């Protein structure tokens, strides 16, 4: 497929594509509201009847899948994905240490920041070997694999009537939770192992690299929403501090 003409309705971005900041910002706001409901129900014991499956599961997925997709997409904009990955992994380690010491809820082991960091590291290594995922067919294949392996952490493979149980022996080793094979005693307050969630990240990588040489529609480049853009540009620090601030606010309000 040939790239659209530079004189056409598409063009390569100069600087940030603000729509991505806005999408990330919207997901951050959604995440804060989700965790507010979570804290009210599971930590403070408040009855919020509607905060239950399936709405709870769909809401959670809409947030995390968007984070993974956009983070993968950003690989095509980053000049140093290796450094980017190490920054995420350092934050993930700090979150694990803080949640272990605070003991308010289960420690966050291999949460979404870990997943983004590890997936970015894998992509950085693949990029150096010229094996990085790219293109829409690759993205479609990764999306199919993501859906097929979505149940792997719960010992299932497949979709709907085609699900099969995976061998219990695969989950016996306590050191494979990061991969998606948690042992029976494993617990985490936020769990996003590489299988399946790095595959959703890979979808973003492949799509982003398809767009990179072609550019984006001018309408996409012109899209603006300043408040959400600001939130999106500060997504990582907001992620780090939002739960302590929510818990402190609930304590001050006497909930």
PDB file of C-alpha atoms in Angstrom:
ATOM      1  CA  UNK A   1       0.000   0.000   0.000  1.00  0.00           C
ATOM      2  CA  UNK A   2       1.409   3.378  -0.964  1.00  0.00           C
ATOM      3  CA  UNK A   3       1.515   6.254   1.473  1.00  0.00           C
ATOM      4  CA  UNK A   4      -0.993   9.075   0.958  1.00  0.00           C
ATOM      5  CA  UNK A   5       0.370  12.100  -0.867  1.00  0.00           C
ATOM      6  CA  UNK A   6       1.786  14.816   1.430  1.00  0.00           C
ATOM      7  CA  UNK A   7      -0.547  17.217  -0.358  1.00  0.00           C
ATOM      8  CA  UNK A   8      -3.569  15.072   0.546  1.00  0.00           C
ATOM      9  CA  UNK A   9      -5.665  15.055   3.729  1.00  0.00           C
ATOM     10  CA  UNK A  10      -2.967  13.196   5.704  1.00  0.00           C
ATOM     11  CA  UNK A  11       0.304  14.577   7.019  1.00  0.00           C
ATOM     12  CA  UNK A  12       3.072  13.559   9.376  1.00  0.00           C
ATOM     13  CA  UNK A  13       2.869  15.153  12.802  1.00  0.00           C
ATOM     14  CA  UNK A  14       5.392  17.689  14.029  1.00  0.00           C
ATOM     15  CA  UNK A  15       5.606  17.309  17.802  1.00  0.00           C
ATOM     16  CA  UNK A  16       2.861  15.707  19.888  1.00  0.00           C
ATOM     17  CA  UNK A  17      -0.394  14.348  18.526  1.00  0.00           C
ATOM     18  CA  UNK A  18      -2.652  15.933  21.109  1.00  0.00           C
ATOM     19  CA  UNK A  19      -5.523  13.539  20.518  1.00  0.00           C
ATOM     20  CA  UNK A  20      -3.446  10.763  22.100  1.00  0.00           C
ATOM     21  CA  UNK A  21      -2.887  12.924  25.181  1.00  0.00           C
ATOM     22  CA  UNK A  22      -6.637  13.569  25.372  1.00  0.00           C
ATOM     23  CA  UNK A  23      -7.523   9.874  25.027  1.00  0.00           C
ATOM     24  CA  UNK A  24      -4.995   8.977  27.714  1.00  0.00           C
ATOM     25  CA  UNK A  25      -6.309  11.809  29.888  1.00  0.00           C
ATOM     26  CA  UNK A  26      -9.889  10.584  29.552  1.00  0.00           C
ATOM     27  CA  UNK A  27      -8.771   7.112  30.646  1.00  0.00           C
ATOM     28  CA  UNK A  28      -6.913   8.595  33.628  1.00  0.00           C
ATOM     29  CA  UNK A  29     -10.077  10.399  34.760  1.00  0.00           C
ATOM     30  CA  UNK A  30     -12.036   7.178  34.293  1.00  0.00           C
ATOM     31  CA  UNK A  31      -9.399   5.297  36.313  1.00  0.00           C
ATOM     32  CA  UNK A  32      -9.612   7.750  39.218  1.00  0.00           C
ATOM     33  CA  UNK A  33     -13.407   7.426  39.301  1.00  0.00           C
ATOM     34  CA  UNK A  34     -13.150   3.629  39.101  1.00  0.00           C
ATOM     35  CA  UNK A  35     -10.711   3.492  42.013  1.00  0.00           C
ATOM     36  CA  UNK A  36     -12.887   5.869  44.014  1.00  0.00           C
ATOM     37  CA  UNK A  37     -15.750   3.390  43.645  1.00  0.00           C
ATOM     38  CA  UNK A  38     -13.384   0.510  44.458  1.00  0.00           C
ATOM     39  CA  UNK A  39     -12.143   2.214  47.616  1.00  0.00           C
ATOM     40  CA  UNK A  40     -15.684   3.000  48.754  1.00  0.00           C
ATOM     41  CA  UNK A  41     -16.859  -0.585  48.262  1.00  0.00           C
ATOM     42  CA  UNK A  42     -13.886  -2.788  49.124  1.00  0.00           C
ATOM     43  CA  UNK A  43     -11.956  -0.666  51.637  1.00  0.00           C
ATOM     44  CA  UNK A  44     -14.575   1.556  53.279  1.00  0.00           C
ATOM     45  CA  UNK A  45     -17.443  -0.949  53.058  1.00  0.00           C
ATOM     46  CA  UNK A  46     -19.908   1.441  51.406  1.00  0.00           C
ATOM     47  CA  UNK A  47     -22.760  -0.201  49.504  1.00  0.00           C
ATOM     48  CA  UNK A  48     -22.559   0.846  45.844  1.00  0.00           C
ATOM     49  CA  UNK A  49     -24.897  -1.709  44.306  1.00  0.00           C
ATOM     50  CA  UNK A  50     -24.201  -0.900  40.663  1.00  0.00           C
ATOM     51  CA  UNK A  51     -20.419  -1.269  41.058  1.00  0.00           C
ATOM     52  CA  UNK A  52     -20.419  -4.985  40.324  1.00  0.00           C
ATOM     53  CA  UNK A  53     -19.823  -7.352  37.389  1.00  0.00           C
ATOM     54  CA  UNK A  54     -20.329  -7.144  34.493  1.00  0.00           C
ATOM     55  CA  UNK A  55     -20.227  -3.316  34.579  1.00  0.00           C
ATOM     56  CA  UNK A  56     -17.204  -3.345  36.870  1.00  0.00           C
ATOM     57  CA  UNK A  57     -15.288  -5.689  34.553  1.00  0.00           C
ATOM     58  CA  UNK A  58     -16.167  -3.752  31.392  1.00  0.00           C
ATOM     59  CA  UNK A  59     -15.214  -0.458  33.029  1.00  0.00           C
ATOM     60  CA  UNK A  60     -11.882  -1.852  34.228  1.00  0.00           C
ATOM     61  CA  UNK A  61     -11.081  -3.281  30.791  1.00  0.00           C
ATOM     62  CA  UNK A  62     -11.969  -0.034  29.013  1.00  0.00           C
ATOM     63  CA  UNK A  63      -9.354   1.744  31.118  1.00  0.00           C
ATOM     64  CA  UNK A  64      -6.518  -0.773  31.076  1.00  0.00           C
ATOM     65  CA  UNK A  65      -6.860  -1.802  27.444  1.00  0.00           C
ATOM     66  CA  UNK A  66      -6.801   1.845  26.381  1.00  0.00           C
ATOM     67  CA  UNK A  67      -3.647   2.472  28.437  1.00  0.00           C
ATOM     68  CA  UNK A  68      -1.943  -0.546  26.870  1.00  0.00           C
ATOM     69  CA  UNK A  69      -3.009   0.297  23.319  1.00  0.00           C
ATOM     70  CA  UNK A  70      -1.956   3.950  23.525  1.00  0.00           C
ATOM     71  CA  UNK A  71       1.322   3.109  25.298  1.00  0.00           C
ATOM     72  CA  UNK A  72       2.208   0.660  22.543  1.00  0.00           C
ATOM     73  CA  UNK A  73       1.238   3.190  19.892  1.00  0.00           C
ATOM     74  CA  UNK A  74       3.648   5.695  21.445  1.00  0.00           C
ATOM     75  CA  UNK A  75       6.606   3.445  20.612  1.00  0.00           C
ATOM     76  CA  UNK A  76       6.537   4.875  17.096  1.00  0.00           C
ATOM     77  CA  UNK A  77       6.984   8.385  18.548  1.00  0.00           C
ATOM     78  CA  UNK A  78       9.666   7.621  21.147  1.00  0.00           C
ATOM     79  CA  UNK A  79      13.346   8.116  20.323  1.00  0.00           C
ATOM     80  CA  UNK A  80      14.505   5.812  23.147  1.00  0.00           C
ATOM     81  CA  UNK A  81      12.118   3.026  24.106  1.00  0.00           C
ATOM     82  CA  UNK A  82      14.793   1.338  26.223  1.00  0.00           C
ATOM     83  CA  UNK A  83      15.039   4.308  28.592  1.00  0.00           C
ATOM     84  CA  UNK A  84      11.251   4.632  28.519  1.00  0.00           C
ATOM     85  CA  UNK A  85      10.886   0.998  29.583  1.00  0.00           C
ATOM     86  CA  UNK A  86      13.353   1.342  32.456  1.00  0.00           C
ATOM     87  CA  UNK A  87      11.482   4.386  33.758  1.00  0.00           C
ATOM     88  CA  UNK A  88       8.219   2.423  33.836  1.00  0.00           C
ATOM     89  CA  UNK A  89       9.856  -0.573  35.510  1.00  0.00           C
ATOM     90  CA  UNK A  90      11.423   1.648  38.186  1.00  0.00           C
ATOM     91  CA  UNK A  91       7.994   3.145  38.934  1.00  0.00           C
ATOM     92  CA  UNK A  92       6.475  -0.352  39.060  1.00  0.00           C
ATOM     93  CA  UNK A  93       9.091  -1.419  41.613  1.00  0.00           C
ATOM     94  CA  UNK A  94       8.408   1.685  43.716  1.00  0.00           C
ATOM     95  CA  UNK A  95       4.656   0.985  43.622  1.00  0.00           C
ATOM     96  CA  UNK A  96       5.244  -2.607  44.755  1.00  0.00           C
ATOM     97  CA  UNK A  97       7.403  -1.406  47.658  1.00  0.00           C
ATOM     98  CA  UNK A  98       4.941   1.304  48.698  1.00  0.00           C
ATOM     99  CA  UNK A  99       1.862  -0.929  48.551  1.00  0.00           C
ATOM    100  CA  UNK A 100       3.681  -3.675  50.453  1.00  0.00           C
ATOM    101  CA  UNK A 101       4.629  -1.267  53.245  1.00  0.00           C
ATOM    102  CA  UNK A 102       1.251   0.480  53.389  1.00  0.00           C
ATOM    103  CA  UNK A 103      -0.667  -2.823  53.623  1.00  0.00           C
ATOM    104  CA  UNK A 104      -3.995  -1.090  52.937  1.00  0.00           C
ATOM    105  CA  UNK A 105      -4.864  -3.665  50.281  1.00  0.00           C
ATOM    106  CA  UNK A 106      -2.971  -6.465  48.526  1.00  0.00           C
ATOM    107  CA  UNK A 107       0.474  -5.352  47.270  1.00  0.00           C
ATOM    108  CA  UNK A 108       0.593  -4.476  43.581  1.00  0.00           C
ATOM    109  CA  UNK A 109       2.704  -7.224  42.014  1.00  0.00           C
ATOM    110  CA  UNK A 110       3.078  -7.138  38.230  1.00  0.00           C
ATOM    111  CA  UNK A 111       0.485  -4.419  37.727  1.00  0.00           C
ATOM    112  CA  UNK A 112      -0.210  -2.417  34.599  1.00  0.00           C
ATOM    113  CA  UNK A 113       2.857  -0.167  34.958  1.00  0.00           C
ATOM    114  CA  UNK A 114       5.036  -3.288  35.128  1.00  0.00           C
ATOM    115  CA  UNK A 115       3.295  -4.659  32.032  1.00  0.00           C
ATOM    116  CA  UNK A 116       3.823  -1.450  30.072  1.00  0.00           C
ATOM    117  CA  UNK A 117       7.476  -1.309  31.143  1.00  0.00           C
ATOM    118  CA  UNK A 118       8.196  -4.942  30.326  1.00  0.00           C
ATOM    119  CA  UNK A 119       6.355  -4.771  26.991  1.00  0.00           C
ATOM    120  CA  UNK A 120       8.247  -1.591  26.085  1.00  0.00           C
ATOM    121  CA  UNK A 121      11.520  -3.344  26.931  1.00  0.00           C
ATOM    122  CA  UNK A 122      10.585  -6.289  24.698  1.00  0.00           C
ATOM    123  CA  UNK A 123       9.701  -3.904  21.874  1.00  0.00           C
ATOM    124  CA  UNK A 124      12.978  -1.996  22.305  1.00  0.00           C
ATOM    125  CA  UNK A 125      14.925  -5.253  21.975  1.00  0.00           C
ATOM    126  CA  UNK A 126      12.864  -6.380  18.980  1.00  0.00           C
ATOM    127  CA  UNK A 127      13.380  -2.977  17.371  1.00  0.00           C
ATOM    128  CA  UNK A 128      17.146  -3.294  17.682  1.00  0.00           C
ATOM    129  CA  UNK A 129      16.898  -6.694  15.983  1.00  0.00           C
ATOM    130  CA  UNK A 130      14.585  -5.214  13.299  1.00  0.00           C
ATOM    131  CA  UNK A 131      11.827  -7.627  14.369  1.00  0.00           C
ATOM    132  CA  UNK A 132       9.364  -5.153  15.884  1.00  0.00           C
ATOM    133  CA  UNK A 133       5.652  -5.691  15.071  1.00  0.00           C
ATOM    134  CA  UNK A 134       4.300  -3.401  12.386  1.00  0.00           C
ATOM    135  CA  UNK A 135       1.342  -3.241  10.029  1.00  0.00           C
ATOM    136  CA  UNK A 136      -2.377  -3.869  10.210  1.00  0.00           C
ATOM    137  CA  UNK A 137      -2.244  -7.648   9.500  1.00  0.00           C
ATOM    138  CA  UNK A 138       0.217  -8.019  12.380  1.00  0.00           C
ATOM    139  CA  UNK A 139      -2.055  -5.931  14.616  1.00  0.00           C
ATOM    140  CA  UNK A 140      -5.051  -8.126  13.719  1.00  0.00           C
ATOM    141  CA  UNK A 141      -3.083 -11.291  14.519  1.00  0.00           C
ATOM    142  CA  UNK A 142      -1.940  -9.895  17.880  1.00  0.00           C
ATOM    143  CA  UNK A 143      -5.506  -8.853  18.732  1.00  0.00           C
ATOM    144  CA  UNK A 144      -6.748 -12.369  17.962  1.00  0.00           C
ATOM    145  CA  UNK A 145      -4.005 -13.853  20.158  1.00  0.00           C
ATOM    146  CA  UNK A 146      -4.898 -11.413  22.928  1.00  0.00           C
ATOM    147  CA  UNK A 147      -8.531 -12.517  22.907  1.00  0.00           C
ATOM    148  CA  UNK A 148      -7.571 -16.200  22.766  1.00  0.00           C
ATOM    149  CA  UNK A 149      -5.170 -15.891  25.714  1.00  0.00           C
ATOM    150  CA  UNK A 150      -7.260 -13.505  27.822  1.00  0.00           C
ATOM    151  CA  UNK A 151      -8.142 -16.325  30.209  1.00  0.00           C
ATOM    152  CA  UNK A 152      -4.614 -17.735  30.584  1.00  0.00           C
ATOM    153  CA  UNK A 153      -4.070 -16.223  34.077  1.00  0.00           C
ATOM    154  CA  UNK A 154      -7.314 -18.026  35.062  1.00  0.00           C
ATOM    155  CA  UNK A 155      -6.070 -21.306  33.519  1.00  0.00           C
ATOM    156  CA  UNK A 156      -8.202 -21.090  30.382  1.00  0.00           C
ATOM    157  CA  UNK A 157      -7.337 -20.778  26.700  1.00  0.00           C
ATOM    158  CA  UNK A 158      -9.772 -19.884  23.940  1.00  0.00           C
ATOM    159  CA  UNK A 159     -13.026 -17.992  23.591  1.00  0.00           C
ATOM    160  CA  UNK A 160     -16.566 -18.960  24.596  1.00  0.00           C
ATOM    161  CA  UNK A 161     -17.471 -22.566  23.700  1.00  0.00           C
ATOM    162  CA  UNK A 162     -13.929 -23.155  22.428  1.00  0.00           C
ATOM    163  CA  UNK A 163     -12.300 -22.619  25.830  1.00  0.00           C
ATOM    164  CA  UNK A 164     -10.060 -25.373  27.154  1.00  0.00           C
ATOM    165  CA  UNK A 165      -8.562 -25.789  30.617  1.00  0.00           C
ATOM    166  CA  UNK A 166      -4.800 -25.462  30.848  1.00  0.00           C
ATOM    167  CA  UNK A 167      -2.722 -27.966  32.851  1.00  0.00           C
ATOM    168  CA  UNK A 168      -2.501 -27.154  36.558  1.00  0.00           C
ATOM    169  CA  UNK A 169       1.198 -27.989  36.449  1.00  0.00           C
ATOM    170  CA  UNK A 170       1.847 -24.865  34.402  1.00  0.00           C
ATOM    171  CA  UNK A 171       0.801 -22.823  37.423  1.00  0.00           C
ATOM    172  CA  UNK A 172       2.799 -24.662  40.073  1.00  0.00           C
ATOM    173  CA  UNK A 173       5.945 -22.526  39.902  1.00  0.00           C
ATOM    174  CA  UNK A 174       5.765 -19.381  42.089  1.00  0.00           C
ATOM    175  CA  UNK A 175       8.136 -17.445  39.820  1.00  0.00           C
ATOM    176  CA  UNK A 176       5.979 -17.271  36.690  1.00  0.00           C
ATOM    177  CA  UNK A 177       3.229 -14.874  37.767  1.00  0.00           C
ATOM    178  CA  UNK A 178       4.844 -12.087  35.698  1.00  0.00           C
ATOM    179  CA  UNK A 179       4.331 -14.192  32.571  1.00  0.00           C
ATOM    180  CA  UNK A 180       0.667 -15.009  33.235  1.00  0.00           C
ATOM    181  CA  UNK A 181       0.978 -18.304  35.115  1.00  0.00           C
ATOM    182  CA  UNK A 182       0.238 -17.365  38.750  1.00  0.00           C
ATOM    183  CA  UNK A 183       0.712 -20.033  41.403  1.00  0.00           C
ATOM    184  CA  UNK A 184      -2.204 -20.805  43.771  1.00  0.00           C
ATOM    185  CA  UNK A 185      -0.880 -18.540  46.545  1.00  0.00           C
ATOM    186  CA  UNK A 186      -0.267 -15.502  44.352  1.00  0.00           C
ATOM    187  CA  UNK A 187      -2.198 -12.298  45.146  1.00  0.00           C
ATOM    188  CA  UNK A 188      -1.958  -8.797  43.720  1.00  0.00           C
ATOM    189  CA  UNK A 189      -3.976  -5.621  43.997  1.00  0.00           C
ATOM    190  CA  UNK A 190      -3.471  -4.994  40.270  1.00  0.00           C
ATOM    191  CA  UNK A 191      -2.427  -7.826  37.961  1.00  0.00           C
ATOM    192  CA  UNK A 192      -1.475  -7.409  34.300  1.00  0.00           C
ATOM    193  CA  UNK A 193       0.971 -10.157  33.272  1.00  0.00           C
ATOM    194  CA  UNK A 194       2.676 -10.256  29.892  1.00  0.00           C
ATOM    195  CA  UNK A 195       0.277 -12.963  28.707  1.00  0.00           C
ATOM    196  CA  UNK A 196      -2.152 -11.763  27.550  1.00  0.00           C
ATOM    197  CA  UNK A 197      -1.721  -8.024  28.100  1.00  0.00           C
ATOM    198  CA  UNK A 198       1.571  -7.450  26.276  1.00  0.00           C
ATOM    199  CA  UNK A 199      -0.290  -8.607  23.173  1.00  0.00           C
ATOM    200  CA  UNK A 200      -2.698  -5.652  23.422  1.00  0.00           C
ATOM    201  CA  UNK A 201       0.353  -3.427  23.815  1.00  0.00           C
ATOM    202  CA  UNK A 202       1.729  -5.058  20.671  1.00  0.00           C
ATOM    203  CA  UNK A 203      -1.454  -4.172  18.789  1.00  0.00           C
ATOM    204  CA  UNK A 204      -0.724  -0.524  19.546  1.00  0.00           C
ATOM    205  CA  UNK A 205       2.906  -0.927  18.469  1.00  0.00           C
ATOM    206  CA  UNK A 206       1.945  -2.487  15.134  1.00  0.00           C
ATOM    207  CA  UNK A 207      -0.757   0.074  14.337  1.00  0.00           C
ATOM    208  CA  UNK A 208       1.462   2.986  15.379  1.00  0.00           C
ATOM    209  CA  UNK A 209       4.237   1.821  13.097  1.00  0.00           C
ATOM    210  CA  UNK A 210       1.770   1.479  10.232  1.00  0.00           C
ATOM    211  CA  UNK A 211       0.806   5.124  10.660  1.00  0.00           C
ATOM    212  CA  UNK A 212       4.360   6.404  11.241  1.00  0.00           C
ATOM    213  CA  UNK A 213       5.470   6.685   7.584  1.00  0.00           C
ATOM    214  CA  UNK A 214       2.012   7.694   6.380  1.00  0.00           C
ATOM    215  CA  UNK A 215       1.069  10.350   8.895  1.00  0.00           C
ATOM    216  CA  UNK A 216      -2.416  11.013  10.259  1.00  0.00           C
ATOM    217  CA  UNK A 217      -5.609  12.629   8.983  1.00  0.00           C
ATOM    218  CA  UNK A 218      -5.494  16.361   9.492  1.00  0.00           C
ATOM    219  CA  UNK A 219      -8.663  16.181  11.582  1.00  0.00           C
ATOM    220  CA  UNK A 220      -6.841  13.904  14.023  1.00  0.00           C
ATOM    221  CA  UNK A 221      -3.886  16.275  14.217  1.00  0.00           C
ATOM    222  CA  UNK A 222      -6.212  19.245  14.742  1.00  0.00           C
ATOM    223  CA  UNK A 223      -8.255  17.644  17.555  1.00  0.00           C
ATOM    224  CA  UNK A 224      -7.932  19.494  20.872  1.00  0.00           C
ATOM    225  CA  UNK A 225      -9.186  19.150  24.438  1.00  0.00           C
ATOM    226  CA  UNK A 226      -6.793  21.108  26.650  1.00  0.00           C
ATOM    227  CA  UNK A 227      -7.904  19.819  30.098  1.00  0.00           C
ATOM    228  CA  UNK A 228      -7.724  16.161  29.063  1.00  0.00           C
ATOM    229  CA  UNK A 229      -4.464  16.773  27.207  1.00  0.00           C
ATOM    230  CA  UNK A 230      -2.899  18.114  30.411  1.00  0.00           C
ATOM    231  CA  UNK A 231      -4.084  15.082  32.365  1.00  0.00           C
ATOM    232  CA  UNK A 232      -2.797  12.772  29.643  1.00  0.00           C
ATOM    233  CA  UNK A 233       0.654  14.383  29.633  1.00  0.00           C
ATOM    234  CA  UNK A 234       0.879  13.787  33.392  1.00  0.00           C
ATOM    235  CA  UNK A 235      -0.685  10.318  33.405  1.00  0.00           C
ATOM    236  CA  UNK A 236       2.181   8.518  35.157  1.00  0.00           C
ATOM    237  CA  UNK A 237       2.555  10.849  38.177  1.00  0.00           C
ATOM    238  CA  UNK A 238      -1.238  11.010  38.522  1.00  0.00           C
ATOM    239  CA  UNK A 239      -1.336   7.214  38.509  1.00  0.00           C
ATOM    240  CA  UNK A 240       1.276   7.081  41.250  1.00  0.00           C
ATOM    241  CA  UNK A 241      -0.406   9.557  43.623  1.00  0.00           C
ATOM    242  CA  UNK A 242      -4.123   9.160  42.953  1.00  0.00           C
ATOM    243  CA  UNK A 243      -4.789   6.223  45.290  1.00  0.00           C
ATOM    244  CA  UNK A 244      -3.068   7.718  48.367  1.00  0.00           C
ATOM    245  CA  UNK A 245      -4.900  10.988  47.726  1.00  0.00           C
ATOM    246  CA  UNK A 246      -8.256   9.225  47.337  1.00  0.00           C
ATOM    247  CA  UNK A 247      -7.764   7.279  50.573  1.00  0.00           C
ATOM    248  CA  UNK A 248      -6.660  10.422  52.409  1.00  0.00           C
ATOM    249  CA  UNK A 249      -9.693  12.333  51.120  1.00  0.00           C
ATOM    250  CA  UNK A 250     -12.068   9.568  52.205  1.00  0.00           C
ATOM    251  CA  UNK A 251     -10.445   9.512  55.652  1.00  0.00           C
ATOM    252  CA  UNK A 252     -10.785  13.289  56.005  1.00  0.00           C
ATOM    253  CA  UNK A 253     -14.430  13.105  54.983  1.00  0.00           C
ATOM    254  CA  UNK A 254     -15.009  10.380  57.544  1.00  0.00           C
ATOM    255  CA  UNK A 255     -16.356   7.888  55.033  1.00  0.00           C
TER     256      UNK A 255
END
